[in-house]
mmCIF file of C-alpha atoms and ligand atoms in Angstrom:
data_model
loop_
_atom_site.group_PDB
_atom_site.id
_atom_site.type_symbol
_atom_site.label_atom_id
_atom_site.label_comp_id
_atom_site.label_asym_id
_atom_site.label_seq_id
_atom_site.Cartn_x
_atom_site.Cartn_y
_atom_site.Cartn_z
ATOM 1 C CA MET A 214 140.928 -123.825 62.056
ATOM 2 C CA SER A 215 142.790 -120.680 60.926
ATOM 3 C CA GLN A 216 143.306 -122.068 57.380
ATOM 4 C CA VAL A 217 139.574 -122.834 57.157
ATOM 5 C CA ALA A 218 138.909 -119.228 58.272
ATOM 6 C CA GLU A 219 140.994 -117.900 55.388
ATOM 7 C CA ASP A 220 139.084 -119.967 52.807
ATOM 8 C CA ALA A 221 135.696 -119.039 54.299
ATOM 9 C CA ASP A 222 136.590 -115.335 54.221
ATOM 10 C CA ALA A 223 137.537 -115.566 50.551
ATOM 11 C CA SER A 224 134.215 -117.213 49.673
ATOM 12 C CA ALA A 225 132.172 -115.179 52.251
ATOM 13 C CA SER A 226 130.494 -118.356 53.465
ATOM 14 C CA VAL A 227 130.159 -120.057 56.843
ATOM 15 C CA ALA A 228 133.069 -122.436 57.308
ATOM 16 C CA ALA A 229 131.129 -125.710 57.409
ATOM 17 C CA GLU A 230 134.345 -127.642 58.103
ATOM 18 C CA ALA A 231 135.025 -125.520 61.196
ATOM 19 C CA TRP A 232 131.522 -126.373 62.426
ATOM 20 C CA ARG A 233 132.140 -130.044 61.932
ATOM 21 C CA VAL A 234 135.286 -129.647 64.053
ATOM 22 C CA LEU A 235 133.293 -127.894 66.788
ATOM 23 C CA PHE A 236 130.666 -130.646 66.802
ATOM 24 C CA ARG A 237 133.261 -133.418 66.815
ATOM 25 C CA SER A 238 135.163 -131.727 69.654
ATOM 26 C CA GLY A 239 132.020 -131.659 71.789
ATOM 27 C CA LEU A 240 131.899 -127.846 71.967
ATOM 28 C CA ALA A 241 128.455 -127.603 70.334
ATOM 29 C CA MET A 242 126.885 -129.743 73.094
ATOM 30 C CA ALA A 243 129.156 -128.459 75.874
ATOM 31 C CA PRO A 244 126.776 -125.712 77.175
ATOM 32 C CA PHE A 245 124.098 -128.293 78.099
ATOM 33 C CA GLN A 246 123.955 -130.081 81.447
ATOM 34 C CA ILE A 247 125.857 -133.360 81.709
ATOM 35 C CA GLU A 248 122.618 -135.393 81.870
ATOM 36 C CA LEU A 249 121.624 -133.891 78.494
ATOM 37 C CA GLY A 250 124.942 -134.851 76.908
ATOM 38 C CA GLY A 251 126.876 -131.633 77.594
ATOM 39 C CA GLU A 252 129.690 -130.441 79.837
ATOM 40 C CA ASP A 253 127.685 -127.848 81.832
ATOM 41 C CA LEU A 254 129.865 -125.128 80.263
ATOM 42 C CA VAL A 255 127.415 -122.283 81.009
ATOM 43 C CA ALA A 256 126.909 -123.278 84.649
ATOM 44 C CA PRO A 257 128.075 -120.504 87.030
ATOM 45 C CA ARG A 258 130.853 -122.725 88.452
ATOM 46 C CA MET A 259 132.300 -123.111 84.912
ATOM 47 C CA HIS A 260 132.680 -119.413 84.118
ATOM 48 C CA GLN A 261 136.479 -119.481 83.770
ATOM 49 C CA ASP A 262 136.282 -122.510 81.447
ATOM 50 C CA LEU A 263 133.857 -120.565 79.251
ATOM 51 C CA VAL A 264 136.231 -117.572 79.233
ATOM 52 C CA ALA A 265 139.040 -119.890 78.099
ATOM 53 C CA VAL A 266 136.950 -121.548 75.362
ATOM 54 C CA LEU A 267 135.648 -118.259 73.918
ATOM 55 C CA ARG A 268 139.127 -116.739 73.979
ATOM 56 C CA LEU A 269 140.555 -119.780 72.227
ATOM 57 C CA VAL A 270 137.892 -119.895 69.507
ATOM 58 C CA GLY A 271 138.192 -116.097 69.058
ATOM 59 C CA GLY A 272 141.919 -116.531 68.508
ATOM 60 C CA ALA A 273 141.331 -119.194 65.856
ATOM 61 C CA ASP A 274 138.441 -117.687 63.843
ATOM 62 C CA LEU A 275 136.350 -114.668 64.802
ATOM 63 C CA SER A 276 133.466 -115.561 62.491
ATOM 64 C CA ILE A 277 133.099 -119.028 63.974
ATOM 65 C CA ALA A 278 133.518 -117.519 67.436
ATOM 66 C CA ARG A 279 130.618 -115.093 66.738
ATOM 67 C CA LEU A 280 128.402 -118.009 65.756
ATOM 68 C CA TYR A 281 129.548 -120.059 68.732
ATOM 69 C CA GLU A 282 128.972 -117.187 71.171
ATOM 70 C CA GLY A 283 125.382 -116.864 69.880
ATOM 71 C CA HIS A 284 124.900 -120.643 70.187
ATOM 72 C CA VAL A 285 126.146 -120.561 73.796
ATOM 73 C CA ASN A 286 123.962 -117.546 74.618
ATOM 74 C CA ALA A 287 120.831 -119.215 73.200
ATOM 75 C CA ILE A 288 121.404 -122.373 75.244
ATOM 76 C CA ALA A 289 122.124 -120.313 78.385
ATOM 77 C CA LEU A 290 118.816 -118.438 77.904
ATOM 78 C CA VAL A 291 116.849 -121.668 77.425
ATOM 79 C CA ARG A 292 118.528 -123.110 80.517
ATOM 80 C CA ARG A 293 117.600 -119.978 82.510
ATOM 81 C CA TYR A 294 114.053 -119.371 81.321
ATOM 82 C CA GLY A 295 112.910 -122.524 79.543
ATOM 83 C CA THR A 296 110.908 -125.567 80.551
ATOM 84 C CA ALA A 297 112.509 -129.013 80.800
ATOM 85 C CA THR A 298 110.781 -129.962 77.527
ATOM 86 C CA GLN A 299 112.126 -126.900 75.681
ATOM 87 C CA LEU A 300 115.645 -127.618 76.874
ATOM 88 C CA GLU A 301 115.496 -131.338 76.053
ATOM 89 C CA ARG A 302 114.150 -130.594 72.585
ATOM 90 C CA LEU A 303 116.949 -128.088 71.927
ATOM 91 C CA ALA A 304 119.588 -130.533 73.214
ATOM 92 C CA ARG A 305 118.209 -133.241 70.904
ATOM 93 C CA ASP A 306 118.320 -130.915 67.898
ATOM 94 C CA VAL A 307 121.867 -129.740 68.663
ATOM 95 C CA ALA A 308 122.993 -133.363 69.110
ATOM 96 C CA ASP A 309 121.525 -133.959 65.630
ATOM 97 C CA GLY A 310 123.650 -131.131 64.187
ATOM 98 C CA SER A 311 121.530 -128.008 64.665
ATOM 99 C CA LEU A 312 123.128 -124.713 65.528
ATOM 100 C CA ALA A 313 121.394 -122.217 67.851
ATOM 101 C CA GLY A 314 121.766 -118.424 67.934
ATOM 102 C CA VAL A 315 120.185 -115.285 69.361
ATOM 103 C CA TRP A 316 118.602 -112.897 66.917
ATOM 104 C CA GLY A 317 117.602 -109.729 68.726
ATOM 105 C CA ALA A 318 118.263 -106.919 66.240
ATOM 106 C CA ASP A 319 115.232 -105.333 64.540
ATOM 107 C CA ASP A 320 114.549 -103.046 61.623
ATOM 108 C CA ALA A 321 112.257 -100.040 62.164
ATOM 109 C CA THR A 322 109.121 -102.236 62.144
ATOM 110 C CA GLY A 323 110.427 -105.173 64.122
ATOM 111 C CA LEU A 324 109.106 -108.711 64.437
ATOM 112 C CA TRP A 325 105.574 -108.949 65.874
ATOM 113 C CA ALA A 326 103.820 -111.962 67.400
ATOM 114 C CA GLU A 327 100.026 -111.930 67.544
ATOM 115 C CA ASP A 328 98.087 -114.261 69.848
ATOM 116 C CA ILE A 329 95.573 -116.123 67.680
ATOM 117 C CA GLY A 330 93.965 -118.220 70.398
ATOM 118 C CA GLY A 331 96.815 -120.170 71.936
ATOM 119 C CA SER A 332 99.131 -119.964 68.929
ATOM 120 C CA TRP A 333 101.329 -117.091 67.787
ATOM 121 C CA GLN A 334 101.269 -115.649 64.284
ATOM 122 C CA LEU A 335 104.484 -113.885 63.271
ATOM 123 C CA LYS A 336 104.877 -110.818 61.090
ATOM 124 C CA GLY A 337 108.149 -109.098 60.235
ATOM 125 C CA ARG A 338 111.816 -110.015 60.226
ATOM 126 C CA LYS A 339 115.021 -110.019 62.206
ATOM 127 C CA ILE A 340 118.097 -108.229 60.860
ATOM 128 C CA LEU A 341 121.838 -108.613 61.525
ATOM 129 C CA ALA A 342 121.151 -112.272 62.250
ATOM 130 C CA SER A 343 124.398 -114.261 62.243
ATOM 131 C CA GLY A 344 124.195 -117.662 60.636
ATOM 132 C CA ALA A 345 121.086 -116.730 58.611
ATOM 133 C CA GLY A 346 120.245 -119.814 56.555
ATOM 134 C CA PHE A 347 122.628 -121.896 58.684
ATOM 135 C CA VAL A 348 121.222 -121.554 62.214
ATOM 136 C CA THR A 349 118.127 -123.763 62.413
ATOM 137 C CA ARG A 350 117.300 -123.307 66.126
ATOM 138 C CA PRO A 351 117.396 -119.523 66.671
ATOM 139 C CA LEU A 352 116.082 -117.754 69.720
ATOM 140 C CA VAL A 353 114.344 -114.620 68.409
ATOM 141 C CA THR A 354 112.855 -111.673 70.232
ATOM 142 C CA ALA A 355 109.425 -110.432 69.149
ATOM 143 C CA ARG A 356 107.031 -107.713 70.204
ATOM 144 C CA THR A 357 103.586 -108.522 71.562
ATOM 145 C CA ASP A 358 100.869 -106.428 73.184
ATOM 146 C CA ALA A 359 102.204 -107.698 76.552
ATOM 147 C CA GLY A 360 105.814 -106.696 75.823
ATOM 148 C CA GLN A 361 108.884 -108.351 74.361
ATOM 149 C CA VAL A 362 108.934 -112.161 74.274
ATOM 150 C CA MET A 363 111.474 -114.805 73.254
ATOM 151 C CA LEU A 364 110.467 -117.373 70.650
ATOM 152 C CA LEU A 365 111.998 -120.676 69.601
ATOM 153 C CA PRO A 366 111.099 -121.233 65.955
ATOM 154 C CA ARG A 367 112.487 -124.169 63.969
ATOM 155 C CA LEU A 368 113.896 -123.514 60.522
ATOM 156 C CA GLU A 369 115.158 -125.605 57.649
ATOM 157 C CA ALA A 370 118.629 -124.753 56.346
ATOM 158 C CA GLY A 371 118.366 -121.767 53.996
ATOM 159 C CA GLU A 372 114.713 -121.087 54.871
ATOM 160 C CA ARG A 373 113.563 -117.410 54.870
ATOM 161 C CA ALA A 374 117.158 -116.100 54.934
ATOM 162 C CA ASP A 375 118.637 -113.267 52.881
ATOM 163 C CA VAL A 376 122.362 -112.604 53.264
ATOM 164 C CA SER A 377 122.713 -110.584 50.050
ATOM 165 C CA GLY A 378 123.101 -107.344 52.028
ATOM 166 C CA TRP A 379 126.061 -108.619 54.079
ATOM 167 C CA THR A 380 128.859 -106.794 52.287
ATOM 168 C CA ALA A 381 130.729 -105.803 55.452
ATOM 169 C CA GLN A 382 134.482 -105.258 55.442
ATOM 170 C CA GLY A 383 135.041 -108.033 57.985
ATOM 171 C CA MET A 384 133.238 -110.975 59.577
ATOM 172 C CA ARG A 385 132.351 -111.968 56.026
ATOM 173 C CA SER A 386 131.928 -115.645 56.816
ATOM 174 C CA THR A 387 129.258 -115.190 59.516
ATOM 175 C CA ALA A 388 126.371 -115.189 56.993
ATOM 176 C CA THR A 389 124.863 -112.224 58.820
ATOM 177 C CA GLY A 390 121.584 -111.275 57.194
ATOM 178 C CA SER A 391 117.844 -110.913 57.569
ATOM 179 C CA VAL A 392 115.309 -113.650 58.238
ATOM 180 C CA ASP A 393 111.646 -112.971 57.426
ATOM 181 C CA PHE A 394 109.249 -114.839 59.723
ATOM 182 C CA SER A 395 106.033 -113.430 58.243
ATOM 183 C CA GLY A 396 103.278 -116.041 58.105
ATOM 184 C CA MET A 397 104.949 -118.502 60.492
ATOM 185 C CA VAL A 398 102.716 -119.813 63.305
ATOM 186 C CA LEU A 399 104.260 -121.043 66.575
ATOM 187 C CA ASP A 400 102.588 -122.993 69.365
ATOM 188 C CA ALA A 401 102.684 -121.991 73.040
ATOM 189 C CA GLU A 402 105.546 -124.434 73.689
ATOM 190 C CA GLN A 403 107.746 -122.285 71.437
ATOM 191 C CA VAL A 404 107.423 -119.209 73.650
ATOM 192 C CA LEU A 405 110.315 -118.987 76.109
ATOM 193 C CA GLY A 406 109.865 -117.547 79.605
ATOM 194 C CA SER A 407 107.736 -114.465 80.297
ATOM 195 C CA PRO A 408 107.525 -111.046 78.632
ATOM 196 C CA GLY A 409 110.538 -108.961 79.635
ATOM 197 C CA ASP A 410 112.823 -111.905 80.514
ATOM 198 C CA PHE A 411 115.221 -111.305 77.613
ATOM 199 C CA MET A 412 116.309 -107.906 78.933
ATOM 200 C CA ARG A 413 116.317 -108.929 82.600
ATOM 201 C CA GLN A 414 119.451 -107.737 84.406
ATOM 202 C CA PRO A 415 122.194 -108.463 85.246
ATOM 203 C CA HIS A 416 122.330 -111.130 82.520
ATOM 204 C CA PHE A 417 121.171 -108.984 79.584
ATOM 205 C CA SER A 418 124.018 -106.448 79.819
ATOM 206 C CA GLY A 419 126.304 -108.645 81.911
ATOM 207 C CA GLY A 420 126.568 -111.328 79.224
ATOM 208 C CA ALA A 421 128.614 -108.839 77.184
ATOM 209 C CA TRP A 422 131.755 -110.249 78.827
ATOM 210 C CA ARG A 423 131.408 -113.196 76.414
ATOM 211 C CA PHE A 424 131.999 -111.128 73.269
ATOM 212 C CA CYS A 425 134.817 -109.339 75.127
ATOM 213 C CA ALA A 426 136.498 -112.737 75.656
ATOM 214 C CA VAL A 427 136.174 -113.467 71.935
ATOM 215 C CA HIS A 428 137.638 -110.048 71.021
ATOM 216 C CA LEU A 429 140.494 -110.643 73.453
ATOM 217 C CA GLY A 430 141.337 -113.979 71.821
ATOM 218 C CA ALA A 431 141.666 -112.266 68.441
ATOM 219 C CA ALA A 432 143.734 -109.386 69.862
ATOM 220 C CA GLU A 433 146.093 -111.899 71.494
ATOM 221 C CA ARG A 434 146.456 -113.720 68.175
ATOM 222 C CA LEU A 435 147.411 -110.419 66.520
ATOM 223 C CA VAL A 436 150.081 -109.822 69.164
ATOM 224 C CA ASP A 437 151.470 -113.321 68.527
ATOM 225 C CA LEU A 438 151.629 -112.564 64.807
ATOM 226 C CA LEU A 439 153.504 -109.303 65.507
ATOM 227 C CA ARG A 440 155.951 -111.192 67.739
ATOM 228 C CA GLU A 441 156.518 -113.860 65.074
ATOM 229 C CA HIS A 442 157.038 -111.167 62.438
ATOM 230 C CA LEU A 443 159.598 -109.261 64.518
ATOM 231 C CA VAL A 444 161.571 -112.353 65.511
ATOM 232 C CA SER A 445 161.560 -113.913 62.026
ATOM 233 C CA ARG A 446 162.737 -110.604 60.466
ATOM 234 C CA GLY A 447 165.385 -109.992 63.124
ATOM 235 C CA ARG A 448 163.556 -106.807 64.134
ATOM 236 C CA ASP A 449 163.004 -107.878 67.727
ATOM 237 C CA GLY A 450 166.050 -105.987 69.072
ATOM 238 C CA ASP A 451 164.644 -102.612 68.052
ATOM 239 C CA PRO A 452 163.560 -100.550 71.102
ATOM 240 C CA TYR A 453 160.515 -99.028 69.357
ATOM 241 C CA GLN A 454 159.236 -102.490 68.413
ATOM 242 C CA GLN A 455 159.961 -103.729 71.925
ATOM 243 C CA GLN A 456 157.861 -100.853 73.273
ATOM 244 C CA ARG A 457 154.981 -101.945 71.011
ATOM 245 C CA ILE A 458 155.175 -105.526 72.271
ATOM 246 C CA ALA A 459 155.266 -104.369 75.891
ATOM 247 C CA GLN A 460 152.259 -102.084 75.390
ATOM 248 C CA CYS A 461 150.273 -104.725 73.478
ATOM 249 C CA VAL A 462 150.811 -107.397 76.113
ATOM 250 C CA ALA A 463 150.024 -104.954 78.915
ATOM 251 C CA ALA A 464 146.769 -104.062 77.105
ATOM 252 C CA THR A 465 145.640 -107.654 76.477
ATOM 253 C CA THR A 466 146.618 -108.748 79.978
ATOM 254 C CA THR A 467 144.650 -105.865 81.487
ATOM 255 C CA ALA A 468 141.617 -106.865 79.417
ATOM 256 C CA SER A 469 142.035 -110.501 80.462
ATOM 257 C CA PHE A 470 141.901 -109.534 84.167
ATOM 258 C CA TRP A 471 138.745 -107.480 83.637
ATOM 259 C CA ILE A 472 137.051 -110.215 81.605
ATOM 260 C CA ALA A 473 137.894 -112.954 84.119
ATOM 261 C CA ASP A 474 136.508 -110.818 86.929
ATOM 262 C CA ALA A 475 133.424 -109.801 84.936
ATOM 263 C CA ALA A 476 132.643 -113.479 84.289
ATOM 264 C CA ARG A 477 133.160 -114.281 87.970
ATOM 265 C CA ARG A 478 130.861 -111.463 89.103
ATOM 266 C CA LEU A 479 128.064 -112.447 86.700
ATOM 267 C CA SER A 480 128.271 -116.038 87.927
ATOM 268 C CA ASP A 481 127.875 -114.916 91.557
ATOM 269 C CA GLU A 482 124.158 -114.989 92.367
ATOM 270 C CA THR A 483 124.770 -112.989 95.555
ATOM 271 C CA ALA A 484 126.536 -110.083 93.794
ATOM 272 C CA ASP A 485 124.840 -106.684 93.522
ATOM 273 C CA PRO A 486 123.331 -106.702 89.991
ATOM 274 C CA ILE A 487 123.844 -102.943 89.530
ATOM 275 C CA ALA A 488 127.554 -103.256 90.328
ATOM 276 C CA THR A 489 127.862 -106.327 88.085
ATOM 277 C CA VAL A 490 126.334 -104.527 85.107
ATOM 278 C CA ALA A 491 128.537 -101.460 85.710
ATOM 279 C CA PHE A 492 131.616 -103.664 85.934
ATOM 280 C CA VAL A 493 130.794 -105.482 82.693
ATOM 281 C CA ASN A 494 130.069 -102.180 80.937
ATOM 282 C CA LEU A 495 133.542 -100.972 81.939
ATOM 283 C CA THR A 496 134.945 -104.326 80.789
ATOM 284 C CA ARG A 497 133.511 -103.584 77.344
ATOM 285 C CA MET A 498 135.240 -100.203 77.346
ATOM 286 C CA VAL A 499 138.595 -101.622 78.515
ATOM 287 C CA THR A 500 138.508 -104.513 76.027
ATOM 288 C CA GLU A 501 137.577 -102.294 73.086
ATOM 289 C CA ARG A 502 140.384 -99.859 73.950
ATOM 290 C CA ALA A 503 142.878 -102.721 74.312
ATOM 291 C CA ALA A 504 141.865 -104.203 70.956
ATOM 292 C CA LEU A 505 142.038 -100.829 69.177
ATOM 293 C CA ASP A 506 145.495 -100.188 70.644
ATOM 294 C CA VAL A 507 146.664 -103.641 69.529
ATOM 295 C CA LEU A 508 145.291 -103.081 66.025
ATOM 296 C CA GLU A 509 147.189 -99.803 65.705
ATOM 297 C CA ALA A 510 150.436 -101.228 67.111
ATOM 298 C CA VAL A 511 150.310 -104.328 64.911
ATOM 299 C CA HIS A 512 149.636 -102.280 61.782
ATOM 300 C CA ARG A 513 152.423 -99.836 62.554
ATOM 301 C CA GLY A 514 154.848 -102.552 63.718
ATOM 302 C CA ILE A 515 154.440 -104.802 60.652
ATOM 303 C CA GLY A 516 153.709 -102.093 58.134
ATOM 304 C CA LEU A 517 152.296 -102.555 54.650
ATOM 305 C CA ALA A 518 152.611 -106.350 54.654
ATOM 306 C CA ALA A 519 149.827 -106.439 57.260
ATOM 307 C CA PHE A 520 147.424 -105.008 54.663
ATOM 308 C CA VAL A 521 148.249 -107.422 51.857
ATOM 309 C CA ARG A 522 146.316 -110.678 51.415
ATOM 310 C CA PRO A 523 146.792 -113.445 52.387
ATOM 311 C CA HIS A 524 148.720 -112.152 55.409
ATOM 312 C CA PRO A 525 146.659 -113.421 58.388
ATOM 313 C CA VAL A 526 146.832 -110.004 60.068
ATOM 314 C CA GLU A 527 144.934 -108.531 57.112
ATOM 315 C CA ARG A 528 141.889 -110.765 57.695
ATOM 316 C CA ILE A 529 141.978 -110.880 61.491
ATOM 317 C CA ALA A 530 142.295 -107.086 61.734
ATOM 318 C CA ARG A 531 139.344 -106.637 59.337
ATOM 319 C CA ASP A 532 137.266 -109.107 61.332
ATOM 320 C CA LEU A 533 138.182 -107.633 64.708
ATOM 321 C CA SER A 534 137.560 -104.018 63.596
ATOM 322 C CA THR A 535 134.098 -105.037 62.387
ATOM 323 C CA TYR A 536 133.198 -107.247 65.348
ATOM 324 C CA LEU A 537 134.274 -104.573 67.841
ATOM 325 C CA ARG A 538 131.179 -102.611 66.723
ATOM 326 C CA GLN A 539 128.750 -103.677 69.405
ATOM 327 C CA PRO A 540 125.465 -102.046 70.452
ATOM 328 C CA VAL A 541 125.364 -98.685 72.229
ATOM 329 C CA PRO A 542 128.967 -98.444 73.497
ATOM 330 C CA ASP A 543 128.505 -94.827 74.642
ATOM 331 C CA LEU A 544 125.412 -95.764 76.644
ATOM 332 C CA ALA A 545 127.221 -98.706 78.272
ATOM 333 C CA MET A 546 130.031 -96.398 79.360
ATOM 334 C CA ALA A 547 127.606 -93.691 80.554
ATOM 335 C CA ASP A 548 125.485 -96.225 82.490
ATOM 336 C CA ALA A 549 128.627 -97.387 84.296
ATOM 337 C CA ALA A 550 129.581 -93.785 85.074
ATOM 338 C CA ARG A 551 126.086 -93.062 86.440
ATOM 339 C CA ALA A 552 126.208 -96.145 88.685
ATOM 340 C CA ILE A 553 129.600 -95.056 90.018
ATOM 341 C CA LEU A 554 128.425 -91.468 90.605
ATOM 342 C CA ALA A 555 125.366 -92.740 92.496
ATOM 343 C CA SER A 556 127.390 -95.132 94.679
ATOM 344 C CA PRO A 557 128.159 -94.115 98.282
ATOM 345 C CA ARG A 558 131.378 -96.183 98.177
ATOM 346 C CA ALA A 559 134.878 -94.727 97.908
ATOM 347 C CA THR A 560 136.617 -95.470 94.624
ATOM 348 C CA ALA A 561 139.027 -97.882 96.337
ATOM 349 C CA SER A 562 136.157 -100.091 97.504
ATOM 350 C CA LEU A 563 133.778 -99.645 94.541
ATOM 351 C CA TRP A 564 134.103 -103.265 93.425
ATOM 352 C CA SER A 565 134.489 -104.843 96.831
ATOM 353 C CA THR A 566 131.984 -107.636 97.418
ATOM 354 C CA ASP A 567 131.772 -106.817 101.150
ATOM 355 C CA GLU A 568 128.524 -105.255 102.390
ATOM 356 C CA GLY A 569 128.364 -101.453 102.574
HETATM 357 C C1 LIG B 10 129.479 -109.694 62.736
HETATM 358 C C2 LIG B 10 128.250 -109.294 63.455
HETATM 359 C C3 LIG B 10 127.314 -110.254 63.746
HETATM 360 C C4 LIG B 10 126.126 -109.913 64.425
HETATM 361 N N1 LIG B 10 125.222 -110.888 64.702
HETATM 362 C C5 LIG B 10 124.113 -110.585 65.389
HETATM 363 C C6 LIG B 10 123.156 -111.584 65.744
HETATM 364 O O1 LIG B 10 123.317 -112.774 65.446
HETATM 365 N N2 LIG B 10 122.049 -111.218 66.409
HETATM 366 C C7 LIG B 10 121.813 -109.926 66.734
HETATM 367 O O2 LIG B 10 120.784 -109.629 67.361
HETATM 368 N N3 LIG B 10 122.679 -108.944 66.421
HETATM 369 C C8 LIG B 10 123.821 -109.253 65.769
HETATM 370 N N4 LIG B 10 124.705 -108.257 65.437
HETATM 371 C C9 LIG B 10 124.334 -106.894 65.727
HETATM 372 C C10 LIG B 10 124.960 -106.400 67.012
HETATM 373 O O3 LIG B 10 124.395 -107.063 68.128
HETATM 374 C C11 LIG B 10 124.670 -104.917 67.139
HETATM 375 O O4 LIG B 10 123.320 -104.651 66.970
HETATM 376 C C12 LIG B 10 125.435 -104.131 66.143
HETATM 377 O O5 LIG B 10 126.758 -104.604 66.037
HETATM 378 C C13 LIG B 10 125.411 -102.681 66.590
HETATM 379 O O6 LIG B 10 126.377 -101.979 65.923
HETATM 380 P P1 LIG B 10 126.269 -100.442 65.670
HETATM 381 O O7 LIG B 10 127.673 -99.949 65.573
HETATM 382 O O8 LIG B 10 125.333 -100.165 64.554
HETATM 383 O O9 LIG B 10 125.619 -99.925 67.079
HETATM 384 P P2 LIG B 10 124.985 -98.611 67.557
HETATM 385 O O10 LIG B 10 124.375 -98.923 68.873
HETATM 386 O O11 LIG B 10 124.109 -97.974 66.529
HETATM 387 O O12 LIG B 10 126.246 -97.701 67.814
HETATM 388 C C14 LIG B 10 126.875 -96.872 66.831
HETATM 389 C C15 LIG B 10 127.279 -95.573 67.486
HETATM 390 O O13 LIG B 10 126.105 -94.792 67.765
HETATM 391 C C16 LIG B 10 126.025 -94.507 69.158
HETATM 392 N N5 LIG B 10 124.604 -94.505 69.475
HETATM 393 C C17 LIG B 10 123.791 -95.582 69.659
HETATM 394 N N6 LIG B 10 122.535 -95.165 69.932
HETATM 395 C C18 LIG B 10 122.545 -93.814 69.891
HETATM 396 C C19 LIG B 10 121.558 -92.812 70.087
HETATM 397 N N7 LIG B 10 120.293 -93.137 70.361
HETATM 398 N N8 LIG B 10 121.919 -91.536 69.975
HETATM 399 C C20 LIG B 10 123.199 -91.192 69.692
HETATM 400 N N9 LIG B 10 124.187 -92.085 69.496
HETATM 401 C C21 LIG B 10 123.854 -93.396 69.600
HETATM 402 C C22 LIG B 10 126.841 -95.597 69.822
HETATM 403 O O14 LIG B 10 127.295 -95.266 71.118
HETATM 404 C C23 LIG B 10 127.985 -95.738 68.818
HETATM 405 O O15 LIG B 10 128.910 -94.710 68.997
HETATM 406 C C24 LIG B 10 125.890 -108.572 64.788
HETATM 407 C C25 LIG B 10 126.869 -107.603 64.502
HETATM 408 C C26 LIG B 10 128.036 -107.950 63.862
HETATM 409 C C27 LIG B 10 129.078 -106.893 63.586
#
């Protein structure tokens, strides 16, 4: 998959071959229940399998991992809030080759849905939509007079998409762009759940552990590339380089413990949702710090070669630096701090699952 990633980056297009591999491997259907043809990958009992899959795909190709994480998130939301018919229809479309995704980001105006007597008329667009023109079963958020709703439009490949503005340094092959829904009319069956469900906690903020797992996979791949470089150049006996390796592995291992525990907590229906969200917000902070430390160490440890194409570190570092930019990191950290300050628990028992 890594060779495909290199070609897709050069052409700034979604790696269609990598998608075919994901479909053939069963990963595209995996989030659905077994009776719908999946592997139940987003079921609470499977949380460590999902960590492993996201980490693995992140290590192979961050752009594909971004698309896959959105696909998984969309299916998880339809499983949580959808009707049996909505879920079966989505499973049928994915089995036929459709890709799902979650498009939440808005421009200043946002996407509006107006009730026109049982149907919904759309006006506006989504921005920063990964897989624009490629994802045909997106889950999109829209504003209504009753609050924010989730919609399940169906698109044809290429329909309404504009990726001309996606000139980012990294994550080039995610086809991240805008999709204009103006004029589209949806029926009631294409409205998912109730107003406000999308941002319901702990899943809205808590689901952030998934992108952390993807980031971790890429950071671990960078550490492997540094190790290979040092050994193949006979530079592995140098104490400064050894210190870098030790610090990198300590950082990624720390992040892996946080991510595994964050996934476990979110899968535990009995856990305190405030503590779960705080824990995942800190997991974001820990994972971002670990990835930034790895990026610096790998650049300094390899040197100039790491900045020259087609060295794999050049592309992976560009992708990871870009993908690390996630929404409101300061707020996530501050929310966690506020929850900790408001807690009556001692620091040593902050994350204990015992009562009191
Ligand atoms: C490759 C890629 C693919 C993506 N795909 C999708 C997708 O498919 N669907 C989707 O919905 N989104 C997608 N996104 C968008 C993503 O979810 C975030 O919206 C985006 O990455 C936010 O990045 P930002 O740095 O602009 O965030 P910001 O939240 O603007 O953060 C930038 C900085 O400003 C600070 N800040 C934020 N708000 C304030 C404030 N009010 N006052 C002061 N400081 C503030 C933050 O703490 C941070 O330091 C994608 C992003 C990337 C990089």
